Coordinates of N, CA and C and ligand atoms in Angstrom, one line a residue:
X16 N -12.6 6.4 0.2 CA -11.2 6.6 0.7 C -10.5 5.2 0.8
X17 N -9.3 5.2 0.5 CA -8.5 4.0 0.6 C -8.2 3.7 2.1
X18 N -8.2 2.4 2.5 CA -7.9 2.0 3.8 C -6.5 1.4 3.9
X19 N -5.9 1.5 5.1 CA -4.6 0.8 5.3 C -4.9 -0.6 5.8
X20 N -4.4 -1.6 5.2 CA -4.6 -3.0 5.5 C -3.5 -3.5 6.5
X21 N -3.9 -4.4 7.3 CA -2.9 -5.0 8.3 C -2.0 -6.0 7.6
X22 N -0.7 -5.8 7.8 CA 0.3 -6.7 7.2 C 0.6 -7.9 8.0
X23 N 0.5 -9.1 7.4 CA 0.9 -10.3 8.1 C 2.4 -10.3 8.1
X24 N 3.0 -10.8 9.3 CA 4.4 -10.8 9.5 C 4.9 -12.3 9.7
X25 N 6.0 -12.6 9.0 CA 6.6 -13.9 9.3 C 6.9 -14.1 10.7
X26 N 6.7 -15.3 11.4 CA 6.3 -16.6 10.8 C 4.8 -16.9 10.8
X27 N 3.9 -15.9 10.6 CA 2.5 -16.1 10.5 C 2.2 -17.2 9.5
X28 N 1.6 -18.3 9.9 CA 1.3 -19.4 8.9 C 0.4 -19.0 7.8
X29 N -0.4 -18.0 7.9 CA -1.3 -17.6 6.8 C -0.5 -17.1 5.6
X30 N 0.8 -16.7 5.8 CA 1.7 -16.3 4.6 C 2.0 -17.6 3.8
X31 N 1.7 -18.8 4.3 CA 2.0 -20.0 3.5 C 0.8 -20.4 2.7
X32 N -0.3 -19.7 2.7 CA -1.5 -20.0 1.9 C -1.2 -19.9 0.4
X33 N -1.7 -20.9 -0.4 CA -1.7 -20.7 -1.9 C -2.9 -20.0 -2.3
X34 N -2.7 -18.9 -2.9 CA -3.9 -18.0 -3.3 C -4.6 -18.5 -4.5
X35 N -5.9 -18.3 -4.5 CA -6.8 -18.7 -5.6 C -6.8 -17.7 -6.7
X36 N -7.1 -18.2 -7.9 CA -7.2 -17.3 -9.1 C -8.4 -16.4 -8.9
X37 N -8.3 -15.2 -9.4 CA -9.4 -14.2 -9.4 C -10.4 -14.6 -10.6
X38 N -11.6 -14.7 -10.3 CA -12.6 -15.1 -11.3 C -13.6 -13.9 -11.5
X39 N -13.8 -13.2 -10.5 CA -14.8 -12.0 -10.6 C -14.1 -10.7 -10.6
X40 N -14.2 -10.0 -11.7 CA -13.6 -8.7 -11.9 C -14.6 -7.6 -11.6
X41 N -14.8 -7.4 -10.3 CA -15.9 -6.5 -9.8 C -15.4 -5.3 -9.0
X42 N -16.3 -4.6 -8.5 CA -15.9 -3.4 -7.7 C -15.1 -3.7 -6.5
X43 N -15.4 -4.9 -5.8 CA -14.6 -5.2 -4.6 C -13.2 -5.5 -4.9
X44 N -12.9 -6.0 -6.1 CA -11.5 -6.3 -6.6 C -10.8 -4.9 -6.8
X45 N -11.5 -4.0 -7.4 CA -10.9 -2.7 -7.6 C -10.6 -2.0 -6.2
X46 N -11.6 -2.1 -5.3 CA -11.4 -1.6 -3.9 C -10.2 -2.2 -3.2
X47 N -10.0 -3.5 -3.4 CA -8.9 -4.2 -2.8 C -7.5 -3.6 -3.3
X48 N -7.5 -3.5 -4.7 CA -6.2 -3.0 -5.3 C -5.9 -1.5 -4.8
X49 N -7.0 -0.7 -4.6 CA -6.8 0.7 -4.1 C -6.2 0.6 -2.7
X50 N -6.8 -0.2 -1.9 CA -6.3 -0.4 -0.5 C -4.9 -0.9 -0.4
X51 N -4.6 -1.9 -1.3 CA -3.3 -2.5 -1.3 C -2.2 -1.4 -1.8
X52 N -2.6 -0.6 -2.8 CA -1.6 0.4 -3.2 C -1.4 1.4 -2.1
X53 N -2.4 1.8 -1.4 CA -2.3 2.8 -0.3 C -1.4 2.2 0.8
X54 N -1.7 0.9 1.1 CA -0.9 0.2 2.1 C 0.6 0.1 1.7
X55 N 0.8 -0.2 0.5 CA 2.2 -0.3 -0.1 C 2.9 1.0 0.0
X56 N 2.2 2.1 -0.4 CA 2.9 3.5 -0.4 C 3.1 3.9 1.1
X57 N 2.2 3.6 2.0 CA 2.4 4.0 3.4 C 3.6 3.3 4.0
X58 N 3.8 2.1 3.6 CA 4.9 1.3 4.2 C 6.2 1.3 3.3
X59 N 6.2 2.2 2.3 CA 7.4 2.4 1.4 C 7.8 1.1 0.7
X60 N 6.9 0.3 0.3 CA 7.3 -0.9 -0.4 C 7.2 -0.6 -1.9
X61 N 7.9 -1.5 -2.7 CA 7.8 -1.3 -4.2 C 6.8 -2.3 -4.7
X62 N 6.3 -3.3 -3.9 CA 5.3 -4.2 -4.4 C 4.5 -4.8 -3.2
X63 N 3.4 -5.4 -3.5 CA 2.6 -6.0 -2.4 C 1.7 -7.1 -3.0
X64 N 1.7 -8.2 -2.4 CA 0.8 -9.3 -2.8 C -0.4 -9.4 -1.8
X65 N -1.6 -9.7 -2.3 CA -2.8 -9.8 -1.5 C -2.6 -10.7 -0.3
X66 N -1.9 -11.8 -0.5 CA -1.5 -12.7 0.6 C -1.0 -12.0 1.8
X67 N -0.2 -11.0 1.6 CA 0.4 -10.3 2.7 C -0.6 -9.5 3.6
X68 N -1.7 -9.2 3.0 CA -2.8 -8.5 3.8 C -4.0 -9.4 4.0
X69 N -3.6 -10.8 4.0 CA -4.6 -11.8 4.4 C -5.8 -11.9 3.5
X70 N -5.6 -11.6 2.2 CA -6.6 -11.8 1.1 C -6.0 -12.9 0.2
X71 N -6.6 -14.1 0.2 CA -5.9 -15.2 -0.5 C -6.3 -15.4 -1.9
X72 N -6.1 -14.3 -2.7 CA -6.4 -14.3 -4.2 C -5.2 -13.8 -4.9
X73 N -5.0 -14.1 -6.2 CA -3.8 -13.8 -6.9 C -3.8 -12.4 -7.5
X74 N -3.5 -11.4 -6.6 CA -3.6 -10.0 -6.9 C -2.3 -9.4 -6.4
X75 N -1.6 -8.6 -7.2 CA -0.3 -8.0 -6.9 C -0.4 -6.5 -7.3
X76 N 0.1 -5.6 -6.5 CA 0.3 -4.2 -6.9 C 1.8 -3.9 -6.8
X77 N 2.2 -2.8 -7.5 CA 3.6 -2.5 -7.6 C 3.8 -1.1 -8.0
X78 N 4.9 -0.4 -7.6 CA 5.3 0.9 -8.1 C 6.8 0.9 -8.0
X79 N 7.4 0.9 -9.2 CA 8.9 0.9 -9.2 C 9.5 2.2 -9.5
X80 N 8.7 3.3 -9.6 CA 9.2 4.6 -10.0 C 9.7 5.3 -8.8
X81 N 10.7 6.2 -9.0 CA 11.3 7.0 -8.0 C 10.2 7.9 -7.4
X82 N 9.4 8.5 -8.3 CA 8.4 9.5 -7.8 C 7.2 8.8 -7.2
X83 N 7.1 7.5 -7.2 CA 6.0 6.8 -6.6 C 4.6 7.3 -7.2
X84 N 4.7 7.4 -8.5 CA 3.4 7.8 -9.2 C 3.1 6.9 -10.4
X85 N 3.6 5.7 -10.4 CA 3.3 4.7 -11.5 C 2.8 3.4 -10.9
X86 N 1.6 3.5 -10.4 CA 1.0 2.3 -9.8 C 0.7 1.2 -10.9
X87 N 1.0 0.0 -10.6 CA 0.7 -1.1 -11.5 C -0.1 -2.2 -10.8
X88 N -1.0 -2.8 -11.5 CA -1.8 -3.9 -11.0 C -1.7 -5.1 -11.8
X89 N -1.4 -6.3 -11.2 CA -1.3 -7.6 -11.9 C -2.3 -8.5 -11.3
X90 N -3.3 -9.0 -12.1 CA -4.3 -10.0 -11.6 C -3.9 -11.3 -12.3
X91 N -3.9 -12.4 -11.5 CA -3.6 -13.7 -12.0 C -2.3 -13.8 -12.8
X92 N -1.2 -13.2 -12.3 CA 0.1 -13.2 -13.0 C 0.7 -14.6 -13.1
X93 N 1.3 -14.8 -14.2 CA 2.1 -16.1 -14.4 C 3.3 -15.8 -15.2
X94 N 4.4 -16.5 -14.9 CA 5.6 -16.3 -15.7 C 6.2 -17.6 -16.1
X95 N 7.0 -17.5 -17.2 CA 7.7 -18.7 -17.8 C 9.2 -18.2 -17.9
X96 N 10.1 -19.1 -17.4 CA 11.5 -18.7 -17.5 C 11.9 -19.0 -19.0
X97 N 12.5 -18.0 -19.6 CA 12.9 -18.1 -21.0 C 14.3 -18.6 -21.2
X98 N 15.2 -18.4 -20.2 CA 16.6 -18.8 -20.2 C 17.0 -19.1 -18.8
X99 N 17.2 -20.4 -18.5 CA 17.5 -20.8 -17.2 C 18.9 -20.4 -16.8
X100 N 19.8 -20.1 -17.8 CA 21.2 -19.7 -17.5 C 21.3 -18.2 -17.1
X101 N 20.4 -17.4 -17.5 CA 20.5 -16.0 -17.3 C 19.9 -15.6 -15.9
X102 N 20.8 -15.2 -15.0 CA 20.4 -15.0 -13.6 C 20.8 -13.6 -13.2
X103 N 20.1 -13.0 -12.2 CA 20.4 -11.7 -11.6 C 20.4 -11.9 -10.1
X104 N 21.3 -11.1 -9.5 CA 21.3 -11.1 -8.0 C 20.8 -9.8 -7.5
X105 N 20.0 -9.8 -6.5 CA 19.4 -8.5 -6.0 C 19.2 -8.6 -4.5
X106 N 19.5 -7.5 -3.8 CA 19.3 -7.5 -2.3 C 17.8 -7.3 -2.1
X107 N 17.1 -8.4 -1.6 CA 15.6 -8.3 -1.5 C 15.3 -8.1 0.0
X108 N 14.2 -7.4 0.2 CA 13.6 -7.2 1.5 C 12.1 -7.5 1.3
X109 N 11.4 -7.6 2.4 CA 10.0 -7.9 2.3 C 9.2 -7.3 3.5
X110 N 8.1 -6.7 3.2 CA 7.3 -6.0 4.2 C 6.8 -7.0 5.3
X111 N 6.7 -8.3 4.9 CA 6.3 -9.3 5.8 C 7.5 -10.0 6.6
X112 N 8.7 -9.5 6.3 CA 9.9 -10.0 7.0 C 10.7 -8.7 7.4
X113 N 10.1 -7.9 8.2 CA 10.7 -6.5 8.5 C 12.1 -6.6 9.1
X114 N 13.0 -5.7 8.6 CA 14.3 -5.6 9.2 C 15.4 -6.5 8.6
X115 N 15.0 -7.3 7.6 CA 16.0 -8.2 7.1 C 16.1 -8.0 5.6
X116 N 17.3 -8.1 5.0 CA 17.5 -8.1 3.6 C 18.7 -9.0 3.2
X117 N 18.5 -9.7 2.1 CA 19.6 -10.7 1.7 C 19.6 -10.7 0.1
X118 N 20.8 -11.0 -0.4 CA 21.0 -11.2 -1.8 C 20.3 -12.5 -2.3
X119 N 19.4 -12.4 -3.3 CA 18.8 -13.5 -3.8 C 19.0 -13.6 -5.3
X120 N 19.3 -14.8 -5.8 CA 19.6 -15.0 -7.2 C 18.3 -15.6 -7.9
X121 N 17.9 -14.9 -9.0 CA 16.7 -15.4 -9.7 C 17.0 -15.3 -11.2
X122 N 16.2 -16.1 -11.9 CA 16.2 -16.0 -13.4 C 15.8 -14.6 -13.8
X123 N 16.4 -14.0 -14.8 CA 16.0 -12.6 -15.2 C 15.5 -12.5 -16.7
X124 N 15.3 -13.7 -17.3 CA 14.7 -13.6 -18.6 C 13.4 -14.4 -18.5
X125 N 12.3 -13.6 -18.4 CA 11.0 -14.3 -18.2 C 10.0 -13.7 -19.2
X126 N 8.9 -14.5 -19.4 CA 7.8 -14.0 -20.1 C 6.6 -13.9 -19.1
X127 N 6.0 -12.8 -19.1 CA 5.0 -12.5 -18.0 C 3.6 -12.3 -18.7
X128 N 2.6 -13.0 -18.1 CA 1.2 -12.8 -18.5 C 0.4 -12.5 -17.3
X129 N -0.6 -11.6 -17.5 CA -1.4 -11.2 -16.4 C -2.8 -10.6 -16.9
X130 N -3.7 -10.4 -16.0 CA -4.9 -9.7 -16.4 C -5.0 -8.3 -15.7
X131 N -5.8 -7.4 -16.2 CA -6.0 -6.1 -15.6 C -7.3 -6.2 -14.9
X132 N -7.7 -5.0 -14.3 CA -9.0 -5.0 -13.5 C -10.2 -5.3 -14.3
X133 N -10.1 -5.1 -15.6 CA -11.3 -5.5 -16.4 C -11.3 -6.9 -16.9
X134 N -10.2 -7.6 -16.6 CA -10.1 -9.0 -17.0 C -9.3 -9.2 -18.3
X135 N -8.9 -8.1 -18.9 CA -8.2 -8.1 -20.2 C -6.8 -8.7 -20.0
X136 N -6.4 -9.6 -20.9 CA -5.1 -10.2 -20.9 C -4.0 -9.4 -21.4
X137 N -2.8 -9.5 -20.7 CA -1.6 -8.8 -21.2 C -0.4 -9.7 -21.1
X138 N 0.6 -9.4 -21.9 CA 1.8 -10.2 -22.0 C 3.0 -9.2 -22.2
X139 N 4.2 -9.6 -21.6 CA 5.4 -8.8 -21.7 C 6.6 -9.6 -21.4
X140 N 7.7 -9.2 -21.9 CA 9.0 -9.8 -21.5 C 9.8 -8.7 -20.8
X141 N 9.5 -8.5 -19.5 CA 10.1 -7.4 -18.7 C 11.6 -7.5 -18.5
X142 N 12.2 -6.4 -18.1 CA 13.6 -6.5 -17.6 C 13.8 -5.7 -16.4
X143 N 15.0 -5.7 -15.8 CA 15.3 -4.9 -14.6 C 14.5 -5.4 -13.4
X144 N 14.2 -4.4 -12.6 CA 13.6 -4.6 -11.3 C 12.3 -5.3 -11.3
X145 N 11.5 -5.1 -12.4 CA 10.2 -5.7 -12.5 C 10.3 -7.2 -12.6
X146 N 11.3 -7.7 -13.2 CA 11.6 -9.2 -13.3 C 11.7 -9.8 -11.9
X147 N 12.5 -9.1 -11.1 CA 12.8 -9.6 -9.7 C 11.6 -9.4 -8.9
X148 N 11.0 -8.3 -8.9 CA 9.8 -8.0 -8.0 C 8.6 -8.9 -8.3
X149 N 8.4 -9.1 -9.6 CA 7.2 -9.9 -9.9 C 7.4 -11.4 -9.4
X150 N 8.6 -11.9 -9.5 CA 8.9 -13.2 -9.0 C 8.7 -13.3 -7.5
X151 N 9.2 -12.2 -6.8 CA 9.0 -12.1 -5.3 C 7.5 -12.1 -5.0
X152 N 6.7 -11.4 -5.7 CA 5.3 -11.3 -5.4 C 4.5 -12.6 -5.8
X153 N 4.9 -13.2 -6.9 CA 4.2 -14.4 -7.3 C 4.6 -15.5 -6.3
X154 N 5.8 -15.5 -5.7 CA 6.1 -16.4 -4.6 C 5.2 -16.2 -3.5
X155 N 4.8 -15.0 -3.1 CA 3.8 -14.8 -2.0 C 2.5 -15.4 -2.4
X156 N 2.1 -15.3 -3.6 CA 0.8 -15.9 -4.0 C 0.8 -17.4 -3.9
X157 N 2.0 -18.0 -3.9 CA 2.2 -19.5 -3.8 C 2.6 -19.9 -2.4
X158 N 2.6 -18.9 -1.4 CA 3.0 -19.2 -0.1 C 4.5 -19.3 0.2
X159 N 5.3 -18.7 -0.7 CA 6.7 -18.7 -0.5 C 7.2 -17.3 -0.1
X160 N 8.4 -17.3 0.6 CA 9.0 -16.1 1.0 C 10.5 -16.1 0.5
X161 N 11.1 -14.9 0.4 CA 12.4 -14.9 -0.1 C 13.4 -15.6 0.8
X162 N 13.1 -15.6 2.1 CA 14.0 -16.2 3.1 C 14.0 -17.8 2.9
X163 N 13.0 -18.3 2.2 CA 13.1 -19.8 1.9 C 14.3 -20.1 1.0
X164 N 14.9 -19.2 0.3 CA 16.0 -19.4 -0.5 C 17.3 -19.3 0.2
X165 N 17.3 -18.9 1.5 CA 18.5 -18.8 2.3 C 18.9 -20.1 2.9
X166 N 20.2 -20.1 3.5 CA 20.6 -21.3 4.2 C 19.8 -21.5 5.4
X167 N 19.8 -22.8 5.9 CA 19.0 -23.1 7.2 C 19.5 -22.2 8.3
X168 N 20.8 -22.0 8.4 CA 21.3 -21.2 9.5 C 20.8 -19.8 9.5
X169 N 20.9 -19.1 8.3 CA 20.4 -17.7 8.2 C 18.9 -17.7 8.5
X170 N 18.1 -18.6 7.9 CA 16.7 -18.6 8.1 C 16.3 -18.8 9.6
X171 N 17.0 -19.7 10.3 CA 16.7 -20.0 11.7 C 17.0 -18.8 12.6
X172 N 18.0 -18.0 12.2 CA 18.3 -16.8 12.9 C 17.2 -15.7 12.8
X173 N 16.7 -15.6 11.5 CA 15.6 -14.7 11.3 C 14.3 -15.2 12.0
X174 N 14.0 -16.5 12.0 CA 12.8 -17.0 12.7 C 12.9 -16.6 14.2
X175 N 14.1 -16.8 14.7 CA 14.3 -16.6 16.2 C 14.0 -15.1 16.5
X176 N 14.6 -14.2 15.7 CA 14.4 -12.8 16.0 C 13.0 -12.3 15.8
X177 N 12.3 -12.7 14.7 CA 11.0 -12.2 14.4 C 9.9 -12.9 15.3
X178 N 10.2 -14.1 15.7 CA 9.2 -14.8 16.6 C 9.1 -14.0 17.9
X179 N 10.3 -13.5 18.4 CA 10.4 -12.7 19.6 C 9.6 -11.4 19.4
X180 N 9.9 -10.7 18.3 CA 9.2 -9.4 18.0 C 7.7 -9.6 17.9
X181 N 7.3 -10.6 17.2 CA 5.8 -10.8 17.0 C 5.1 -11.0 18.3
X182 N 5.7 -11.9 19.2 CA 5.0 -12.1 20.5 C 5.0 -10.9 21.4
X183 N 6.0 -10.0 21.2 CA 6.0 -8.8 22.0 C 4.9 -7.9 21.5
X184 N 4.8 -7.7 20.1 CA 3.8 -6.7 19.6 C 2.4 -7.3 19.8
X185 N 2.2 -8.6 19.8 CA 0.9 -9.2 20.1 C 0.5 -8.9 21.5
X186 N 1.4 -8.9 22.4 CA 1.1 -8.6 23.8 C 0.5 -7.2 24.0
X187 N 1.0 -6.3 23.2 CA 0.5 -4.9 23.2 C -0.9 -4.8 22.6
X188 N -1.0 -5.5 21.4 CA -2.3 -5.3 20.7 C -3.4 -6.1 21.4
X189 N -3.2 -7.3 21.8 CA -4.2 -8.1 22.3 C -4.6 -7.7 23.8
Ligands
GNR20 O1 9.5 -3.2 -0.9 C1 10.0 -4.3 -1.3 N1 11.2 -4.2 -1.8 C2 11.8 -5.3 -2.6 C3 13.1 -5.2 -2.8 C4 13.7 -6.2 -3.5 C5 13.0 -7.3 -4.0 C6 11.6 -7.3 -3.7 C7 11.0 -6.3 -3.0 S1 9.3 -6.4 -2.7 C8 9.2 -5.5 -1.2 C9 7.8 -5.4 -0.8 C10 7.2 -6.7 -0.5 O2 7.4 -7.3 0.5 N2 6.5 -7.3 -1.4 O3 6.0 -8.5 -1.3
NI21 NI1 7.4 -9.5 0.1

């Protein structure tokens, strides 16, 4: 059975960890992706990086379908920007930054390479939401969050609000 994993919330410093490449394509990797998909569906997210559940390896799961029945898994994903002038703006949210969403501008012509659970290599030039979401998730693998792209003022407001919330919920749990 799949387990629900605990989500790290900003400003938890563990979200700043740079994740290591996956080298072993074994049963425990498969189990992690199952648990991550379960966690993502439970929390109504469209994507999840292993960093967010305190596993510091380059693993991403995603489901962009309305019906929530098209799970995707990306191991060791990498992208190259094909056209620096082609940009898209999208209102982004994050399960590790609950309650906030902001418009973020990102390149939207990319070439994507990744591996699957058996270590097989894949390549694609995606479009639409996948382009945005995969950049958001690869940022997590590198210890970055979408709020890092906001102004200092907006970011400090979010830090203030979430620090209060986190210390409250920690008091209940601990
Ligand atoms: O559920 C999510 N929605 C979303 C919306 C716009 C851009 C990116 C995302 S990813 C986010 C889930 C999440 O935090 N993944 O890291
Ligand atoms: Ni996120």
